[in-house]
Amino acid sequence: VPRPALAGKESSAIVRNWSPQARRGRNGRPPQCERARTPDGAALVIRMANGYGAAAWRALVLLDPGHYRVTGRFKVQGADPSAHVGFRVAGHEVPDLDGTAQGWTPLAVEFGIGEPETEVELVAEFAAWRGEAMFDAEGFVITRVEGNARKP
């Protein structure tokens, strides 16, 4: 069971407990998920060979009731035009991110929690015929926000 992402009076925390989930691709070639050191720092990488595949990095966080925002950044290299890059709270739909983004591009999702100590799964995903997506492993920050956050 994950410990609370935000304890006591903390208003933000870095999300660190990412686990890969690769799904078998077409042509029997599964996507590769790996942690890598880049010139920009640590990255969560999803790489596709030739043949369609999909994979995700997932993190569980335990949150108290409230409104939250998760921010981070991603970049894509060598992906086909139909590539899907996404970042979401599991069970909720979020629009695709820009699958043609070459440099580091910011991402954010806001959501609300109504139940006490709710386990939330964050999902950074990539599906494509070829190419790779990188998510900043040290840059995912969850923040408790005041006011009206969007509820998915």
mmCIF file of C-alpha atoms in Angstrom:
data_model
loop_
_atom_site.group_PDB
_atom_site.id
_atom_site.type_symbol
_atom_site.label_atom_id
_atom_site.label_comp_id
_atom_site.label_asym_id
_atom_site.label_seq_id
_atom_site.Cartn_x
_atom_site.Cartn_y
_atom_site.Cartn_z
ATOM 1 C CA VAL A 1 0.000 0.000 0.000
ATOM 2 C CA PRO A 2 1.574 3.323 -0.992
ATOM 3 C CA ARG A 3 2.089 5.872 1.727
ATOM 4 C CA PRO A 4 0.244 9.169 1.381
ATOM 5 C CA ALA A 5 1.807 11.342 -1.291
ATOM 6 C CA LEU A 6 1.074 14.433 0.782
ATOM 7 C CA ALA A 7 1.289 14.090 4.540
ATOM 8 C CA GLY A 8 0.330 16.649 7.148
ATOM 9 C CA LYS A 9 0.656 20.214 5.919
ATOM 10 C CA GLU A 10 2.687 19.368 2.829
ATOM 11 C CA SER A 11 1.144 20.839 -0.289
ATOM 12 C CA SER A 12 3.288 19.081 -2.917
ATOM 13 C CA ALA A 13 5.429 15.976 -3.404
ATOM 14 C CA ILE A 14 7.444 14.348 -6.180
ATOM 15 C CA VAL A 15 5.914 11.124 -7.526
ATOM 16 C CA ARG A 16 8.714 8.535 -7.589
ATOM 17 C CA ASN A 17 7.214 5.031 -7.453
ATOM 18 C CA TRP A 18 6.729 4.414 -11.193
ATOM 19 C CA SER A 19 6.401 0.838 -12.502
ATOM 20 C CA PRO A 20 6.415 -0.169 -16.184
ATOM 21 C CA GLN A 21 3.567 -2.009 -17.870
ATOM 22 C CA ALA A 22 4.375 -3.157 -21.411
ATOM 23 C CA ARG A 23 1.714 -4.782 -23.542
ATOM 24 C CA ARG A 24 2.595 -7.149 -26.323
ATOM 25 C CA GLY A 25 2.939 -5.419 -29.641
ATOM 26 C CA ARG A 26 1.997 -6.594 -33.099
ATOM 27 C CA ASN A 27 4.529 -8.872 -34.772
ATOM 28 C CA GLY A 28 5.225 -10.306 -31.300
ATOM 29 C CA ARG A 29 7.634 -7.510 -30.422
ATOM 30 C CA PRO A 30 6.852 -5.992 -27.040
ATOM 31 C CA PRO A 31 7.597 -2.344 -26.309
ATOM 32 C CA GLN A 32 10.650 -1.648 -24.168
ATOM 33 C CA CYS A 33 10.246 0.239 -20.903
ATOM 34 C CA GLU A 34 13.358 1.411 -19.108
ATOM 35 C CA ARG A 35 14.704 4.033 -16.781
ATOM 36 C CA ALA A 36 17.449 6.012 -18.485
ATOM 37 C CA ARG A 37 19.856 8.793 -17.649
ATOM 38 C CA THR A 38 19.690 11.566 -20.262
ATOM 39 C CA PRO A 39 21.597 14.850 -20.496
ATOM 40 C CA ASP A 40 18.450 16.417 -18.978
ATOM 41 C CA GLY A 41 18.257 13.982 -16.031
ATOM 42 C CA ALA A 42 16.443 10.717 -15.301
ATOM 43 C CA ALA A 43 13.719 9.623 -17.721
ATOM 44 C CA LEU A 44 11.024 6.973 -17.912
ATOM 45 C CA VAL A 45 11.348 5.692 -21.487
ATOM 46 C CA ILE A 46 8.906 3.738 -23.642
ATOM 47 C CA ARG A 47 10.415 2.572 -26.938
ATOM 48 C CA MET A 48 8.626 0.934 -29.876
ATOM 49 C CA ALA A 49 10.330 -1.199 -32.487
ATOM 50 C CA ASN A 50 8.828 -1.550 -35.955
ATOM 51 C CA GLY A 51 5.369 -2.915 -35.225
ATOM 52 C CA TYR A 52 2.552 -1.385 -33.240
ATOM 53 C CA GLY A 53 2.772 -1.496 -29.457
ATOM 54 C CA ALA A 54 1.544 0.227 -26.323
ATOM 55 C CA ALA A 55 3.011 0.619 -22.852
ATOM 56 C CA ALA A 56 2.715 2.765 -19.755
ATOM 57 C CA TRP A 57 4.463 3.824 -16.585
ATOM 58 C CA ARG A 58 2.119 3.706 -13.569
ATOM 59 C CA ALA A 59 2.361 5.071 -10.034
ATOM 60 C CA LEU A 60 0.015 4.571 -7.078
ATOM 61 C CA VAL A 61 -0.504 7.379 -4.577
ATOM 62 C CA LEU A 62 -2.724 7.531 -1.513
ATOM 63 C CA LEU A 63 -4.510 10.875 -1.191
ATOM 64 C CA ASP A 64 -6.871 12.546 1.265
ATOM 65 C CA PRO A 65 -10.010 14.295 -0.014
ATOM 66 C CA GLY A 66 -9.279 17.483 -1.935
ATOM 67 C CA HIS A 67 -8.309 18.912 -5.295
ATOM 68 C CA TYR A 68 -4.996 17.986 -6.894
ATOM 69 C CA ARG A 69 -2.833 18.848 -9.885
ATOM 70 C CA VAL A 70 -0.069 16.641 -11.258
ATOM 71 C CA THR A 71 2.505 18.314 -13.461
ATOM 72 C CA GLY A 72 5.420 16.901 -15.389
ATOM 73 C CA ARG A 73 6.973 16.935 -18.820
ATOM 74 C CA PHE A 74 7.533 14.622 -21.756
ATOM 75 C CA LYS A 75 9.127 14.448 -25.187
ATOM 76 C CA VAL A 76 8.751 12.195 -28.193
ATOM 77 C CA GLN A 77 11.402 11.129 -30.707
ATOM 78 C CA GLY A 78 10.991 9.379 -34.041
ATOM 79 C CA ALA A 79 7.305 8.570 -33.563
ATOM 80 C CA ASP A 80 4.903 7.953 -36.404
ATOM 81 C CA PRO A 81 2.161 10.572 -37.004
ATOM 82 C CA SER A 82 -0.526 8.359 -35.449
ATOM 83 C CA ALA A 83 1.331 8.022 -32.120
ATOM 84 C CA HIS A 84 -0.671 8.450 -28.912
ATOM 85 C CA VAL A 85 0.966 10.017 -25.871
ATOM 86 C CA GLY A 86 -1.152 10.411 -22.763
ATOM 87 C CA PHE A 87 -1.041 11.275 -19.087
ATOM 88 C CA ARG A 88 -4.084 10.605 -16.910
ATOM 89 C CA VAL A 89 -5.585 9.391 -13.686
ATOM 90 C CA ALA A 90 -6.621 5.746 -14.218
ATOM 91 C CA GLY A 91 -10.324 5.443 -14.937
ATOM 92 C CA HIS A 92 -10.555 8.961 -16.360
ATOM 93 C CA GLU A 93 -10.174 10.144 -19.928
ATOM 94 C CA VAL A 94 -7.712 12.889 -20.749
ATOM 95 C CA PRO A 95 -7.048 14.352 -24.218
ATOM 96 C CA ASP A 96 -3.966 13.154 -26.085
ATOM 97 C CA LEU A 97 -0.756 15.058 -25.589
ATOM 98 C CA ASP A 98 1.087 16.342 -28.657
ATOM 99 C CA GLY A 99 2.643 13.207 -30.158
ATOM 100 C CA THR A 100 4.842 15.345 -32.412
ATOM 101 C CA ALA A 101 6.446 17.274 -29.530
ATOM 102 C CA GLN A 102 10.213 17.015 -30.027
ATOM 103 C CA GLY A 103 11.515 18.986 -27.045
ATOM 104 C CA TRP A 104 10.466 18.721 -23.411
ATOM 105 C CA THR A 105 6.795 19.696 -23.256
ATOM 106 C CA PRO A 106 4.853 20.416 -20.045
ATOM 107 C CA LEU A 107 1.831 18.336 -19.087
ATOM 108 C CA ALA A 108 -0.760 18.697 -16.324
ATOM 109 C CA VAL A 109 -3.906 16.998 -15.089
ATOM 110 C CA GLU A 110 -6.267 18.159 -12.345
ATOM 111 C CA PHE A 111 -8.722 16.020 -10.404
ATOM 112 C CA GLY A 112 -10.733 15.858 -7.210
ATOM 113 C CA ILE A 113 -10.929 13.219 -4.476
ATOM 114 C CA GLY A 114 -14.100 12.943 -2.398
ATOM 115 C CA GLU A 115 -13.450 9.786 -0.388
ATOM 116 C CA PRO A 116 -11.020 9.561 2.541
ATOM 117 C CA GLU A 117 -7.622 8.048 1.761
ATOM 118 C CA THR A 118 -8.235 7.156 -1.862
ATOM 119 C CA GLU A 119 -5.629 5.210 -3.820
ATOM 120 C CA VAL A 120 -5.106 6.920 -7.176
ATOM 121 C CA GLU A 121 -3.190 5.455 -10.102
ATOM 122 C CA LEU A 122 -1.325 7.880 -12.369
ATOM 123 C CA VAL A 123 -0.627 6.695 -15.922
ATOM 124 C CA ALA A 124 1.951 8.001 -18.429
ATOM 125 C CA GLU A 125 1.387 6.110 -21.690
ATOM 126 C CA PHE A 126 2.622 5.790 -25.260
ATOM 127 C CA ALA A 127 1.290 3.819 -28.231
ATOM 128 C CA ALA A 128 2.854 3.916 -31.689
ATOM 129 C CA TRP A 129 4.268 1.954 -34.603
ATOM 130 C CA ARG A 130 7.761 3.287 -33.929
ATOM 131 C CA GLY A 131 9.635 5.854 -31.870
ATOM 132 C CA GLU A 132 9.967 6.604 -28.205
ATOM 133 C CA ALA A 133 8.397 8.719 -25.516
ATOM 134 C CA MET A 134 10.306 9.995 -22.498
ATOM 135 C CA PHE A 135 8.714 11.246 -19.296
ATOM 136 C CA ASP A 136 10.790 13.260 -16.816
ATOM 137 C CA ALA A 137 11.265 10.781 -13.936
ATOM 138 C CA GLU A 138 12.205 13.512 -11.477
ATOM 139 C CA GLY A 139 9.655 16.058 -12.631
ATOM 140 C CA PHE A 140 6.232 14.589 -11.753
ATOM 141 C CA VAL A 141 4.898 16.717 -8.907
ATOM 142 C CA ILE A 142 1.513 16.290 -7.248
ATOM 143 C CA THR A 143 0.146 19.429 -5.604
ATOM 144 C CA ARG A 144 -2.886 20.000 -3.411
ATOM 145 C CA VAL A 145 -4.658 23.020 -4.897
ATOM 146 C CA GLU A 146 -7.200 25.396 -3.464
ATOM 147 C CA GLY A 147 -10.448 26.320 -5.200
ATOM 148 C CA ASN A 148 -12.149 24.492 -8.021
ATOM 149 C CA ALA A 149 -9.944 21.941 -9.736
ATOM 150 C CA ARG A 150 -11.516 20.186 -12.691
ATOM 151 C CA LYS A 151 -12.970 16.823 -11.814
ATOM 152 C CA PRO A 152 -12.585 14.318 -14.665
#
